[in-house]
Short mmCIF file of C-alpha atoms in Angstrom, two decimals:
data_model
loop_
_atom_site.label_atom_id
_atom_site.label_comp_id
_atom_site.label_asym_id
_atom_site.label_seq_id
_atom_site.Cartn_x
_atom_site.Cartn_y
_atom_site.Cartn_z
CA MET O 20 -56.92 65.58 -117.47
CA ALA O 21 -53.03 66.05 -116.85
CA THR O 22 -50.91 65.32 -120.00
CA THR O 23 -48.07 63.15 -119.87
CA PRO O 24 -44.69 65.12 -120.03
CA ALA O 25 -42.56 64.77 -123.17
CA VAL O 26 -39.59 62.43 -122.38
CA ILE O 27 -37.30 65.54 -123.37
CA ARG O 28 -37.85 69.03 -123.37
CA VAL O 29 -35.47 71.95 -123.59
CA GLU O 30 -36.21 75.59 -123.21
CA GLY O 31 -33.86 78.22 -124.10
CA LEU O 32 -30.95 75.70 -124.00
CA LYS O 33 -27.47 77.24 -124.16
CA LYS O 34 -24.05 75.94 -123.85
CA ALA O 35 -20.74 77.58 -123.66
CA TYR O 36 -17.10 76.41 -122.91
CA PHE O 37 -14.80 78.79 -121.13
CA ASN O 38 -11.03 79.02 -121.61
CA ASP O 39 -9.38 81.36 -119.25
CA GLY O 40 -12.66 82.97 -118.46
CA VAL O 41 -13.20 83.58 -122.15
CA PRO O 42 -16.52 82.01 -123.50
CA THR O 43 -16.99 80.13 -126.57
CA HIS O 44 -20.79 79.94 -127.19
CA VAL O 45 -21.76 76.70 -128.86
CA LEU O 46 -25.47 76.33 -128.40
CA HIS O 47 -27.77 79.59 -128.39
CA GLY O 48 -31.17 79.36 -126.77
CA ILE O 49 -32.57 76.14 -128.35
CA ASP O 50 -36.26 74.98 -127.71
CA PHE O 51 -37.88 71.87 -128.51
CA GLU O 52 -39.59 68.71 -126.96
CA ILE O 53 -39.51 65.00 -127.92
CA PRO O 54 -42.61 62.97 -127.02
CA LYS O 55 -42.25 59.42 -125.81
CA GLY O 56 -41.74 56.91 -128.77
CA GLN O 57 -40.48 59.38 -131.39
CA PHE O 58 -37.85 58.61 -134.00
CA VAL O 59 -35.86 62.16 -134.22
CA ALA O 60 -32.70 62.87 -136.36
CA ILE O 61 -30.48 65.82 -135.52
CA MET O 62 -28.74 67.10 -138.49
CA GLY O 63 -26.25 69.98 -139.13
CA PRO O 64 -22.92 70.71 -140.66
CA SER O 65 -19.71 70.22 -138.74
CA GLY O 66 -19.46 72.69 -136.03
CA SER O 67 -23.24 73.22 -135.69
CA GLY O 68 -23.46 71.74 -132.24
CA LYS O 69 -25.27 68.63 -132.74
CA SER O 70 -22.70 66.41 -130.99
CA THR O 71 -22.78 68.93 -128.19
CA LEU O 72 -26.57 68.64 -128.02
CA MET O 73 -26.48 64.78 -127.90
CA GLN O 74 -24.02 64.91 -125.04
CA ILE O 75 -26.20 67.29 -123.15
CA LEU O 76 -29.41 65.31 -123.68
CA GLY O 77 -27.40 61.95 -122.70
CA PHE O 78 -26.17 63.48 -119.40
CA LEU O 79 -22.60 63.68 -120.52
CA ASP O 80 -22.33 67.42 -120.48
CA ASN O 81 -24.08 70.29 -118.60
CA ILE O 82 -25.90 73.21 -119.89
CA THR O 83 -24.85 76.71 -119.01
CA GLY O 84 -28.32 78.47 -119.53
CA GLY O 85 -31.94 77.50 -119.88
CA LYS O 86 -33.53 74.31 -119.04
CA TYR O 87 -33.36 70.73 -119.83
CA LEU O 88 -36.15 68.46 -118.37
CA PHE O 89 -36.01 64.64 -118.71
CA GLU O 90 -39.35 62.94 -118.14
CA GLY O 91 -40.48 65.86 -116.32
CA ARG O 92 -37.47 66.32 -114.15
CA ASP O 93 -35.22 69.37 -114.10
CA VAL O 94 -31.72 67.71 -114.91
CA SER O 95 -29.76 70.78 -113.65
CA LYS O 96 -31.18 70.06 -110.10
CA MET O 97 -30.02 66.42 -110.15
CA THR O 98 -26.81 65.45 -108.15
CA ASP O 99 -23.96 63.64 -109.99
CA ASP O 100 -25.02 60.36 -108.44
CA GLU O 101 -28.53 60.99 -109.75
CA LEU O 102 -27.05 61.78 -113.13
CA ALA O 103 -24.91 58.72 -113.19
CA MET O 104 -28.11 56.63 -112.41
CA MET O 105 -30.03 58.28 -115.06
CA ARG O 106 -27.42 57.83 -117.47
CA GLY O 107 -27.00 53.97 -116.73
CA GLU O 108 -30.99 53.27 -116.43
CA LYS O 109 -32.48 55.78 -118.79
CA ILE O 110 -30.16 56.09 -121.77
CA GLY O 111 -28.67 53.73 -124.36
CA PHE O 112 -25.76 54.87 -126.49
CA ILE O 113 -24.58 53.56 -129.99
CA PHE O 114 -21.33 55.11 -131.25
CA GLN O 115 -19.99 55.24 -134.78
CA SER O 116 -16.70 53.64 -133.44
CA PHE O 117 -18.73 50.78 -131.69
CA ASN O 118 -16.58 51.26 -128.35
CA LEU O 119 -16.58 47.54 -127.72
CA LEU O 120 -13.85 45.79 -125.91
CA PRO O 121 -11.71 44.16 -128.46
CA LYS O 122 -10.61 40.91 -126.61
CA THR O 123 -14.00 40.20 -125.03
CA SER O 124 -16.86 38.11 -126.07
CA VAL O 125 -20.15 39.27 -127.56
CA LEU O 126 -21.94 38.31 -124.31
CA GLU O 127 -19.64 39.99 -122.01
CA ASN O 128 -19.61 43.11 -124.12
CA VAL O 129 -23.38 43.47 -123.92
CA LYS O 130 -23.41 42.68 -120.24
CA LEU O 131 -20.97 45.83 -119.61
CA PRO O 132 -23.80 48.24 -118.73
CA LEU O 133 -24.99 45.90 -116.08
CA LEU O 134 -21.61 45.85 -114.26
CA TYR O 135 -22.47 48.55 -111.71
CA SER O 136 -26.15 48.23 -111.73
CA ASP O 137 -28.44 46.72 -109.09
CA VAL O 138 -29.33 43.94 -111.54
CA PRO O 139 -28.79 40.52 -109.67
CA LEU O 140 -25.94 38.55 -111.22
CA ARG O 141 -28.43 35.69 -112.00
CA ASP O 142 -30.42 37.83 -114.25
CA ARG O 143 -27.57 39.46 -116.28
CA ASP O 144 -27.10 36.74 -118.63
CA LYS O 145 -30.68 36.42 -119.36
CA LEU O 146 -31.12 40.17 -120.23
CA ALA O 147 -27.91 40.21 -122.33
CA LEU O 148 -29.18 37.28 -124.29
CA GLU O 149 -32.54 38.80 -124.71
CA ALA O 150 -30.72 42.08 -126.22
CA ILE O 151 -28.59 39.90 -128.49
CA ASP O 152 -31.54 37.95 -129.81
CA ILE O 153 -33.16 41.14 -130.80
CA VAL O 154 -30.19 41.90 -133.11
CA GLY O 155 -29.76 38.46 -134.37
CA MET O 156 -26.51 37.73 -132.97
CA ARG O 157 -27.08 34.56 -130.67
CA HIS O 158 -24.77 32.58 -132.95
CA ARG O 159 -21.79 34.81 -131.98
CA ILE O 160 -22.30 35.09 -128.30
CA ASN O 161 -18.89 33.34 -127.69
CA ASN O 162 -16.90 35.30 -130.36
CA LEU O 163 -14.59 38.05 -129.26
CA SER O 164 -15.54 41.57 -130.72
CA ASN O 165 -12.19 41.69 -132.92
CA GLN O 166 -13.54 38.60 -134.79
CA LEU O 167 -16.43 40.35 -136.04
CA SER O 168 -17.28 42.34 -139.15
CA GLY O 169 -18.04 46.05 -138.72
CA GLY O 170 -21.89 45.27 -139.23
CA GLU O 171 -21.76 42.74 -136.56
CA ARG O 172 -19.85 44.86 -134.25
CA GLN O 173 -22.50 47.59 -134.51
CA ARG O 174 -25.36 44.99 -133.97
CA VAL O 175 -23.63 44.11 -130.76
CA ALA O 176 -23.42 47.80 -129.77
CA VAL O 177 -27.14 48.04 -130.37
CA ALA O 178 -27.53 45.13 -128.01
CA ARG O 179 -25.44 46.65 -125.41
CA ALA O 180 -27.56 49.93 -125.81
CA LEU O 181 -30.82 47.85 -125.20
CA VAL O 182 -29.67 45.69 -122.22
CA ARG O 183 -31.14 47.94 -119.55
CA LYS O 184 -34.27 48.67 -121.54
CA PRO O 185 -33.60 52.28 -121.60
CA SER O 186 -36.22 55.14 -122.27
CA VAL O 187 -34.03 56.73 -124.92
CA ILE O 188 -31.50 55.41 -127.47
CA PHE O 189 -28.96 57.81 -128.75
CA ALA O 190 -27.30 56.86 -132.13
CA ASP O 191 -24.34 58.84 -133.00
CA GLU O 192 -23.40 58.31 -136.73
CA PRO O 193 -24.14 54.76 -136.23
CA THR O 194 -23.68 54.01 -139.86
CA GLY O 195 -20.57 56.03 -140.39
CA ASN O 196 -18.05 53.18 -140.39
CA LEU O 197 -20.28 50.74 -142.41
CA ASP O 198 -20.77 49.92 -145.99
CA SER O 199 -24.40 50.85 -147.34
CA LYS O 200 -25.63 47.29 -146.90
CA ASN O 201 -24.69 46.92 -143.34
CA GLY O 202 -25.76 50.51 -142.73
CA GLN O 203 -29.26 49.89 -143.97
CA ALA O 204 -29.34 46.87 -141.82
CA ILE O 205 -28.66 48.90 -138.65
CA MET O 206 -31.01 51.61 -139.52
CA ASP O 207 -33.78 48.80 -140.15
CA THR O 208 -32.88 47.48 -136.72
CA LEU O 209 -33.36 50.88 -135.20
CA LEU O 210 -36.60 51.54 -137.09
CA ASP O 211 -37.86 48.18 -135.74
CA LEU O 212 -36.93 49.18 -132.22
CA ASN O 213 -38.85 52.37 -132.56
CA LEU O 214 -42.08 51.05 -134.41
CA ASN O 215 -42.36 47.59 -132.83
CA GLN O 216 -41.03 48.01 -129.27
CA GLY O 217 -41.69 51.78 -128.79
CA HIS O 218 -38.28 52.91 -128.21
CA THR O 219 -37.65 56.69 -128.38
CA ILE O 220 -34.57 57.14 -130.60
CA ILE O 221 -32.52 60.31 -131.30
CA LEU O 222 -30.27 59.88 -134.20
CA VAL O 223 -27.08 62.34 -134.97
CA THR O 224 -26.25 62.15 -138.59
CA HIS O 225 -24.96 64.17 -141.48
CA GLU O 226 -26.43 61.67 -144.02
CA THR O 227 -29.73 62.41 -145.53
CA ASP O 228 -30.68 58.88 -146.46
CA THR O 229 -30.11 57.86 -142.93
CA ALA O 230 -32.14 60.73 -141.46
CA ALA O 231 -34.99 59.69 -143.82
CA TYR O 232 -35.69 56.71 -141.24
CA ALA O 233 -36.69 59.43 -138.70
CA GLU O 234 -40.45 60.91 -138.50
CA ARG O 235 -38.91 64.20 -137.63
CA ILE O 236 -35.73 66.24 -138.36
CA LEU O 237 -34.07 68.82 -136.30
CA THR O 238 -31.52 70.79 -138.02
CA LEU O 239 -28.71 72.91 -136.27
CA ARG O 240 -26.64 75.60 -137.79
CA ASP O 241 -24.17 77.65 -135.82
CA GLY O 242 -25.51 76.46 -132.59
CA LYS O 243 -29.10 77.54 -133.30
CA LEU O 244 -32.12 75.39 -134.21
CA VAL O 245 -33.03 76.38 -137.73
CA GLY O 246 -35.32 73.62 -138.72
CA ASP O 247 -37.93 71.25 -137.11
CA ARG O 248 -39.83 69.42 -139.68
CA ARG O 249 -41.67 66.09 -140.17
CA THR O 250 -40.36 63.85 -142.77
CA ASN O 251 -42.58 62.64 -145.71
CA GLY O 252 -42.25 59.26 -143.91
CA GLU O 253 -41.73 56.97 -146.99
CA ARG O 254 -38.82 55.17 -145.32
CA HIS O 255 -40.66 55.05 -142.01
CA LYS O 256 -43.88 53.83 -143.56
CA LEU O 257 -42.00 51.23 -145.62
CA GLY O 258 -40.42 50.07 -142.45
CA ASP O 259 -43.72 49.79 -140.76
CA THR O 260 -45.15 47.70 -143.63
CA GLU O 261 -42.25 45.45 -143.98
CA LEU O 262 -41.63 45.11 -140.39
CA ARG O 263 -45.11 44.08 -139.53
CA LYS O 264 -45.26 41.34 -142.15
#
């Protein structure tokens, strides 16, 4: 019986940037795969290549060697239009700096990914409100994003990432601009999305406490994959217990 392909699979993945024909090698032949529904953290020191890897996996940058398969499709063979479509429909992004429009309401910020989609206008408010309800921000839908606290802004960013029901959610240092209480709340939300709604989550972080929410940690150093391990799962199991009460 045929097996379902991993949602993400990379084989010998390489990335180099060129300046006047001189290459700077950033990623050096990386191999791994991520099954659907897994919560993975990518860790590594500054300059290790983790942000570059996330940009490649999220269709924001191209590889220069090896293979990248997304849901079984070779990404290097996709046209620019296909990549844009995949980025819009299959990927949700959560950034450290929130990336919200400051003088725009919560509802309108969450609806932004639908702007260039084929989702009918009549359905957009409904989808946005569903995503807003998931993060508990219904009471703030008419507030401007610059009227919110940092934790509230990141919740809105999570809702925006969810609005198109993506296959994979990428979270790039999502707690970096938050205090510990709000950071934990955001990570609990991501854990809930993974455990109870089946979202595949790829987290880029340098914080070990944040990475502990994942069930698997990939470690990069000098552009190479030097670690791929399962976590002890205490935080993951705790979240599973607490969130299912």
